[in-house]
mmCIF file of C-alpha atoms in Angstrom:
data_model
loop_
_atom_site.group_PDB
_atom_site.id
_atom_site.type_symbol
_atom_site.label_atom_id
_atom_site.label_comp_id
_atom_site.label_asym_id
_atom_site.label_seq_id
_atom_site.Cartn_x
_atom_site.Cartn_y
_atom_site.Cartn_z
ATOM 1 C CA UNK A 1 -81.849 -33.528 6.235
ATOM 2 C CA UNK A 2 -81.350 -31.743 8.756
ATOM 3 C CA UNK A 3 -82.556 -27.815 9.168
ATOM 4 C CA UNK A 4 -80.497 -25.176 11.355
ATOM 5 C CA UNK A 5 -81.934 -25.140 14.996
ATOM 6 C CA UNK A 6 -85.168 -23.590 14.585
ATOM 7 C CA UNK A 7 -86.744 -21.405 17.047
ATOM 8 C CA UNK A 8 -88.080 -22.696 20.280
ATOM 9 C CA UNK A 9 -86.104 -25.871 19.920
ATOM 10 C CA UNK A 10 -86.144 -26.801 23.435
ATOM 11 C CA UNK A 11 -90.634 -27.338 23.708
ATOM 12 C CA UNK A 12 -92.424 -29.621 22.966
ATOM 13 C CA UNK A 13 -92.703 -30.212 19.166
ATOM 14 C CA UNK A 14 -96.127 -28.391 17.910
ATOM 15 C CA UNK A 15 -98.381 -30.892 17.026
ATOM 16 C CA UNK A 16 -98.536 -30.109 13.120
ATOM 17 C CA UNK A 17 -101.994 -31.341 10.607
ATOM 18 C CA UNK A 18 -100.935 -32.159 7.298
ATOM 19 C CA UNK A 19 -103.756 -31.142 4.897
ATOM 20 C CA UNK A 20 -102.251 -33.084 2.176
ATOM 21 C CA UNK A 21 -104.535 -31.022 -0.541
ATOM 22 C CA UNK A 22 -106.776 -32.981 -3.546
ATOM 23 C CA UNK A 23 -104.181 -33.427 -6.093
ATOM 24 C CA UNK A 24 -100.936 -33.503 -4.314
ATOM 25 C CA UNK A 25 -103.305 -37.485 -2.903
ATOM 26 C CA UNK A 26 -104.534 -37.879 -6.081
ATOM 27 C CA UNK A 27 -101.614 -36.966 -8.888
ATOM 28 C CA UNK A 28 -97.995 -36.587 -6.725
ATOM 29 C CA UNK A 29 -98.230 -37.805 -3.223
ATOM 30 C CA UNK A 30 -94.921 -38.006 -2.838
ATOM 31 C CA UNK A 31 -94.819 -33.754 -2.068
ATOM 32 C CA UNK A 32 -97.350 -35.345 0.461
ATOM 33 C CA UNK A 33 -94.195 -37.223 1.854
ATOM 34 C CA UNK A 34 -91.531 -33.884 1.064
ATOM 35 C CA UNK A 35 -93.868 -32.062 3.314
ATOM 36 C CA UNK A 36 -93.421 -34.042 6.081
ATOM 37 C CA UNK A 37 -89.953 -35.013 6.182
ATOM 38 C CA UNK A 38 -89.082 -31.017 5.826
ATOM 39 C CA UNK A 39 -91.846 -30.648 9.139
ATOM 40 C CA UNK A 40 -90.692 -33.229 10.898
ATOM 41 C CA UNK A 41 -87.160 -32.012 10.269
ATOM 42 C CA UNK A 42 -88.006 -28.360 11.270
ATOM 43 C CA UNK A 43 -88.780 -30.266 14.904
ATOM 44 C CA UNK A 44 -92.981 -30.700 14.167
ATOM 45 C CA UNK A 45 -94.533 -33.766 15.368
ATOM 46 C CA UNK A 46 -96.520 -34.406 11.997
ATOM 47 C CA UNK A 47 -100.615 -36.471 11.590
ATOM 48 C CA UNK A 48 -102.039 -36.559 8.070
ATOM 49 C CA UNK A 49 -106.063 -37.189 9.617
ATOM 50 C CA UNK A 50 -108.171 -38.297 7.140
ATOM 51 C CA UNK A 51 -109.098 -35.925 5.105
ATOM 52 C CA UNK A 52 -111.353 -34.323 2.108
ATOM 53 C CA UNK A 53 -110.848 -31.251 -0.458
ATOM 54 C CA UNK A 54 -110.978 -27.210 1.370
ATOM 55 C CA UNK A 55 -113.683 -26.400 -1.269
ATOM 56 C CA UNK A 56 -112.329 -24.036 -3.394
ATOM 57 C CA UNK A 57 -113.048 -25.661 -6.537
ATOM 58 C CA UNK A 58 -116.705 -25.170 -5.004
ATOM 59 C CA UNK A 59 -116.805 -21.620 -3.426
ATOM 60 C CA UNK A 60 -114.675 -20.561 -6.634
ATOM 61 C CA UNK A 61 -118.138 -21.761 -9.199
ATOM 62 C CA UNK A 62 -120.617 -19.565 -6.474
ATOM 63 C CA UNK A 63 -121.883 -23.163 -4.654
ATOM 64 C CA UNK A 64 -121.298 -21.756 -1.279
ATOM 65 C CA UNK A 65 -123.566 -25.159 0.576
ATOM 66 C CA UNK A 66 -120.973 -27.140 -0.450
ATOM 67 C CA UNK A 67 -118.463 -25.257 0.272
ATOM 68 C CA UNK A 68 -119.506 -24.676 3.630
ATOM 69 C CA UNK A 69 -120.258 -28.477 4.025
ATOM 70 C CA UNK A 70 -116.654 -29.665 3.502
ATOM 71 C CA UNK A 71 -114.673 -26.658 5.711
ATOM 72 C CA UNK A 72 -116.677 -27.759 8.574
ATOM 73 C CA UNK A 73 -115.221 -30.951 7.657
ATOM 74 C CA UNK A 74 -111.708 -29.712 7.604
ATOM 75 C CA UNK A 75 -112.881 -27.233 10.662
ATOM 76 C CA UNK A 76 -113.673 -30.802 12.229
ATOM 77 C CA UNK A 77 -110.399 -33.011 11.238
ATOM 78 C CA UNK A 78 -107.370 -30.186 11.397
ATOM 79 C CA UNK A 79 -109.230 -27.694 14.774
ATOM 80 C CA UNK A 80 -107.404 -29.560 17.473
ATOM 81 C CA UNK A 81 -103.954 -29.091 16.081
ATOM 82 C CA UNK A 82 -101.441 -26.709 16.780
ATOM 83 C CA UNK A 83 -101.274 -25.503 13.268
ATOM 84 C CA UNK A 84 -102.666 -26.703 9.636
ATOM 85 C CA UNK A 85 -99.828 -26.583 6.839
ATOM 86 C CA UNK A 86 -100.667 -27.239 3.596
ATOM 87 C CA UNK A 87 -97.941 -28.006 0.748
ATOM 88 C CA UNK A 88 -100.114 -25.326 -1.011
ATOM 89 C CA UNK A 89 -100.306 -21.841 -1.272
ATOM 90 C CA UNK A 90 -104.143 -21.865 -2.637
ATOM 91 C CA UNK A 91 -105.511 -24.276 -0.358
ATOM 92 C CA UNK A 92 -104.123 -22.433 2.567
ATOM 93 C CA UNK A 93 -105.357 -19.725 0.722
ATOM 94 C CA UNK A 94 -108.605 -20.440 0.307
ATOM 95 C CA UNK A 95 -108.895 -21.348 4.108
ATOM 96 C CA UNK A 96 -107.575 -19.252 5.395
ATOM 97 C CA UNK A 97 -108.709 -15.962 3.584
ATOM 98 C CA UNK A 98 -112.155 -16.873 2.591
ATOM 99 C CA UNK A 99 -113.851 -19.515 5.497
ATOM 100 C CA UNK A 100 -114.230 -16.237 6.836
ATOM 101 C CA UNK A 101 -116.696 -15.437 4.844
ATOM 102 C CA UNK A 102 -118.764 -18.769 4.317
ATOM 103 C CA UNK A 103 -119.150 -18.016 8.097
ATOM 104 C CA UNK A 104 -119.405 -14.944 8.512
ATOM 105 C CA UNK A 105 -123.012 -13.614 10.572
ATOM 106 C CA UNK A 106 -122.948 -16.892 12.253
ATOM 107 C CA UNK A 107 -121.974 -16.413 16.083
ATOM 108 C CA UNK A 108 -122.057 -19.889 17.066
ATOM 109 C CA UNK A 109 -118.764 -20.227 14.702
ATOM 110 C CA UNK A 110 -117.205 -16.884 13.837
ATOM 111 C CA UNK A 111 -114.627 -17.305 16.848
ATOM 112 C CA UNK A 112 -113.530 -20.984 15.799
ATOM 113 C CA UNK A 113 -113.561 -20.290 12.842
ATOM 114 C CA UNK A 114 -111.453 -17.194 13.064
ATOM 115 C CA UNK A 115 -109.128 -19.430 15.836
ATOM 116 C CA UNK A 116 -109.151 -22.401 13.161
ATOM 117 C CA UNK A 117 -107.812 -19.918 10.241
ATOM 118 C CA UNK A 118 -104.989 -18.338 12.872
ATOM 119 C CA UNK A 119 -102.655 -21.230 12.394
ATOM 120 C CA UNK A 120 -103.047 -22.083 8.938
ATOM 121 C CA UNK A 121 -100.141 -21.975 7.449
ATOM 122 C CA UNK A 122 -98.124 -22.579 3.537
ATOM 123 C CA UNK A 123 -95.279 -25.234 4.020
ATOM 124 C CA UNK A 124 -92.801 -23.213 3.294
ATOM 125 C CA UNK A 125 -94.121 -20.044 4.945
ATOM 126 C CA UNK A 126 -94.374 -21.901 8.060
ATOM 127 C CA UNK A 127 -90.865 -23.215 7.656
ATOM 128 C CA UNK A 128 -88.974 -20.025 7.852
ATOM 129 C CA UNK A 129 -91.655 -17.124 9.403
ATOM 130 C CA UNK A 130 -93.117 -19.610 12.129
ATOM 131 C CA UNK A 131 -90.251 -22.029 12.671
ATOM 132 C CA UNK A 132 -87.457 -20.157 11.835
ATOM 133 C CA UNK A 133 -85.414 -22.348 8.960
ATOM 134 C CA UNK A 134 -82.612 -20.343 7.735
ATOM 135 C CA UNK A 135 -81.436 -23.302 5.407
ATOM 136 C CA UNK A 136 -81.342 -27.076 4.335
ATOM 137 C CA UNK A 137 -79.323 -30.058 4.181
ATOM 138 C CA UNK A 138 -80.133 -30.996 0.513
ATOM 139 C CA UNK A 139 -78.313 -30.623 -2.893
ATOM 140 C CA UNK A 140 -79.527 -30.148 -6.375
ATOM 141 C CA UNK A 141 -77.487 -30.260 -9.827
ATOM 142 C CA UNK A 142 -79.114 -27.940 -11.654
ATOM 143 C CA UNK A 143 -81.027 -23.987 -12.803
ATOM 144 C CA UNK A 144 -84.091 -23.519 -11.375
ATOM 145 C CA UNK A 145 -86.886 -20.938 -11.800
ATOM 146 C CA UNK A 146 -89.619 -20.026 -9.550
ATOM 147 C CA UNK A 147 -92.858 -19.322 -10.185
ATOM 148 C CA UNK A 148 -95.123 -17.221 -7.767
ATOM 149 C CA UNK A 149 -97.938 -19.094 -8.055
ATOM 150 C CA UNK A 150 -101.271 -16.312 -7.206
ATOM 151 C CA UNK A 151 -102.834 -17.136 -4.355
ATOM 152 C CA UNK A 152 -99.573 -17.579 -2.132
ATOM 153 C CA UNK A 153 -98.908 -14.761 -3.515
ATOM 154 C CA UNK A 154 -101.151 -11.989 -3.206
ATOM 155 C CA UNK A 155 -103.224 -13.954 0.039
ATOM 156 C CA UNK A 156 -100.105 -14.966 1.757
ATOM 157 C CA UNK A 157 -97.581 -13.073 1.026
ATOM 158 C CA UNK A 158 -95.304 -16.386 -0.026
ATOM 159 C CA UNK A 159 -92.816 -14.917 -2.228
ATOM 160 C CA UNK A 160 -89.245 -14.023 -0.508
ATOM 161 C CA UNK A 161 -89.789 -17.542 1.893
ATOM 162 C CA UNK A 162 -88.894 -20.328 -1.034
ATOM 163 C CA UNK A 163 -86.061 -18.134 -2.625
ATOM 164 C CA UNK A 164 -84.241 -18.082 0.818
ATOM 165 C CA UNK A 165 -83.930 -21.764 1.299
ATOM 166 C CA UNK A 166 -83.199 -22.266 -2.454
ATOM 167 C CA UNK A 167 -80.212 -20.484 -1.327
ATOM 168 C CA UNK A 168 -79.057 -23.100 1.194
ATOM 169 C CA UNK A 169 -79.251 -25.926 -2.189
ATOM 170 C CA UNK A 170 -75.894 -26.946 -3.101
ATOM 171 C CA UNK A 171 -75.641 -26.982 -6.506
ATOM 172 C CA UNK A 172 -78.436 -25.052 -6.818
ATOM 173 C CA UNK A 173 -78.401 -21.826 -9.282
ATOM 174 C CA UNK A 174 -81.530 -19.691 -9.342
ATOM 175 C CA UNK A 175 -82.160 -17.978 -12.471
ATOM 176 C CA UNK A 176 -85.118 -15.399 -12.341
ATOM 177 C CA UNK A 177 -87.986 -15.466 -14.940
ATOM 178 C CA UNK A 178 -89.468 -12.345 -16.322
ATOM 179 C CA UNK A 179 -92.772 -12.053 -15.004
ATOM 180 C CA UNK A 180 -92.327 -14.770 -12.080
ATOM 181 C CA UNK A 181 -95.695 -13.507 -10.209
ATOM 182 C CA UNK A 182 -98.015 -13.432 -13.486
ATOM 183 C CA UNK A 183 -100.619 -16.046 -13.532
ATOM 184 C CA UNK A 184 -99.499 -19.192 -15.857
ATOM 185 C CA UNK A 185 -103.527 -19.427 -16.009
ATOM 186 C CA UNK A 186 -104.584 -22.631 -14.273
ATOM 187 C CA UNK A 187 -106.690 -20.762 -11.626
ATOM 188 C CA UNK A 188 -108.258 -23.498 -10.527
ATOM 189 C CA UNK A 189 -112.080 -23.146 -12.479
ATOM 190 C CA UNK A 190 -110.853 -21.226 -15.062
ATOM 191 C CA UNK A 191 -108.715 -23.079 -17.129
ATOM 192 C CA UNK A 192 -111.941 -24.904 -17.532
ATOM 193 C CA UNK A 193 -114.032 -22.110 -17.369
ATOM 194 C CA UNK A 194 -111.969 -19.813 -19.999
ATOM 195 C CA UNK A 195 -109.975 -22.098 -21.990
ATOM 196 C CA UNK A 196 -108.233 -20.141 -25.262
ATOM 197 C CA UNK A 197 -107.463 -17.147 -22.030
ATOM 198 C CA UNK A 198 -105.222 -19.951 -19.967
ATOM 199 C CA UNK A 199 -103.737 -21.036 -23.492
ATOM 200 C CA UNK A 200 -102.225 -17.410 -23.855
ATOM 201 C CA UNK A 201 -101.450 -16.211 -20.603
ATOM 202 C CA UNK A 202 -99.924 -20.211 -20.466
ATOM 203 C CA UNK A 203 -97.780 -19.278 -23.338
ATOM 204 C CA UNK A 204 -96.464 -16.330 -22.421
ATOM 205 C CA UNK A 205 -95.613 -18.335 -19.093
ATOM 206 C CA UNK A 206 -93.639 -20.697 -20.158
ATOM 207 C CA UNK A 207 -91.665 -18.041 -23.075
ATOM 208 C CA UNK A 208 -90.423 -16.268 -20.000
ATOM 209 C CA UNK A 209 -89.507 -20.028 -18.203
ATOM 210 C CA UNK A 210 -87.736 -20.737 -22.062
ATOM 211 C CA UNK A 211 -85.839 -17.495 -21.525
ATOM 212 C CA UNK A 212 -84.619 -18.024 -18.687
ATOM 213 C CA UNK A 213 -81.964 -20.382 -19.236
ATOM 214 C CA UNK A 214 -83.285 -22.533 -16.251
ATOM 215 C CA UNK A 215 -83.418 -26.585 -16.768
ATOM 216 C CA UNK A 216 -85.729 -26.531 -14.682
ATOM 217 C CA UNK A 217 -88.902 -24.929 -13.437
ATOM 218 C CA UNK A 218 -90.302 -24.870 -9.804
ATOM 219 C CA UNK A 219 -93.758 -23.750 -7.897
ATOM 220 C CA UNK A 220 -95.635 -24.352 -4.659
ATOM 221 C CA UNK A 221 -98.888 -25.571 -6.363
ATOM 222 C CA UNK A 222 -99.086 -28.782 -8.024
ATOM 223 C CA UNK A 223 -102.006 -27.380 -10.121
ATOM 224 C CA UNK A 224 -99.994 -24.377 -11.293
ATOM 225 C CA UNK A 225 -97.198 -26.366 -11.830
ATOM 226 C CA UNK A 226 -99.746 -28.853 -13.939
ATOM 227 C CA UNK A 227 -100.660 -26.952 -16.330
ATOM 228 C CA UNK A 228 -97.374 -25.859 -16.734
ATOM 229 C CA UNK A 229 -95.494 -28.160 -16.939
ATOM 230 C CA UNK A 230 -98.251 -29.665 -19.520
ATOM 231 C CA UNK A 231 -97.593 -27.002 -21.892
ATOM 232 C CA UNK A 232 -93.655 -27.183 -21.620
ATOM 233 C CA UNK A 233 -93.660 -31.054 -22.473
ATOM 234 C CA UNK A 234 -96.694 -30.016 -25.549
ATOM 235 C CA UNK A 235 -93.971 -27.593 -27.243
ATOM 236 C CA UNK A 236 -91.006 -30.038 -26.866
ATOM 237 C CA UNK A 237 -89.720 -27.756 -24.233
ATOM 238 C CA UNK A 238 -86.940 -29.273 -22.293
ATOM 239 C CA UNK A 239 -87.522 -28.099 -18.678
ATOM 240 C CA UNK A 240 -88.418 -30.709 -15.480
ATOM 241 C CA UNK A 241 -91.051 -29.355 -13.194
ATOM 242 C CA UNK A 242 -90.922 -30.196 -9.498
ATOM 243 C CA UNK A 243 -92.731 -29.067 -6.880
ATOM 244 C CA UNK A 244 -90.078 -26.619 -4.385
ATOM 245 C CA UNK A 245 -91.115 -29.249 -1.181
ATOM 246 C CA UNK A 246 -89.422 -31.799 -3.164
ATOM 247 C CA UNK A 247 -86.115 -30.019 -4.005
ATOM 248 C CA UNK A 248 -85.659 -28.202 -0.379
ATOM 249 C CA UNK A 249 -86.691 -31.751 1.198
ATOM 250 C CA UNK A 250 -83.161 -33.472 -1.415
ATOM 251 C CA UNK A 251 -86.018 -35.648 -3.115
ATOM 252 C CA UNK A 252 -85.003 -34.030 -6.187
ATOM 253 C CA UNK A 253 -83.645 -36.901 -7.799
ATOM 254 C CA UNK A 254 -87.486 -38.542 -8.007
ATOM 255 C CA UNK A 255 -89.120 -38.472 -11.058
ATOM 256 C CA UNK A 256 -90.310 -34.952 -12.837
ATOM 257 C CA UNK A 257 -93.392 -34.008 -13.152
ATOM 258 C CA UNK A 258 -95.201 -35.623 -16.086
ATOM 259 C CA UNK A 259 -91.737 -37.800 -16.289
ATOM 260 C CA UNK A 260 -92.640 -41.599 -15.938
ATOM 261 C CA UNK A 261 -91.699 -43.705 -13.227
ATOM 262 C CA UNK A 262 -88.667 -45.869 -13.908
ATOM 263 C CA UNK A 263 -89.339 -49.813 -14.754
ATOM 264 C CA UNK A 264 -88.294 -52.094 -12.022
ATOM 265 C CA UNK A 265 -85.937 -55.030 -12.833
ATOM 266 C CA UNK A 266 -87.724 -58.436 -11.894
#
């Protein structure tokens, strides 16, 4: 799936460490494969080192000691790469925005952490803003609507980049939903701590998704997608749910989130 020529194509390929995220690893590995394909097509040398959680659940629960220990592991695993890229605004936002808090006031760590965080990016914003990708050679037959996940939007400024690349997907029509930038109610541990509030929020979100007339919901964070997919399915709404990377990488014909894999013929 070749892209338009990225900037600096005449230089040696940048070494990118792909931070897959826990949810992608455990729930939907196809997102990781899509991310790797997109990065390679953008001229990057991609590696997936041994990795663990970014520490966000611990951080949001007030367990700074565990979050700090996990952050040290992430830094050690990825700091020798030119860039660190995650198909998740939530995890990339945790690293980029909050790792400095975990090491604040420690001269032995501050410079190291700042240098590390400077090369951390969310996947689609990296493709557009760093690699200069303007279009993809992919096709998707359907009308999609896009949800702006909170961390990616508010911590990393991810909004126009996915829409710009989706505009180049053959056969795809983007139908914006109302309040696309409003929380879906997932919020990581929020949906566990406050399930009634979370449910009320996601009900408004799925109503807006349905009202858009789209047959497909896209977003850049698997946690948000799982939350919305579950509610859409419980409501019986005929909307399929995919990560934006899967569509951009030309992998939109695989089973959608929550759909069973096709049975293998003997």
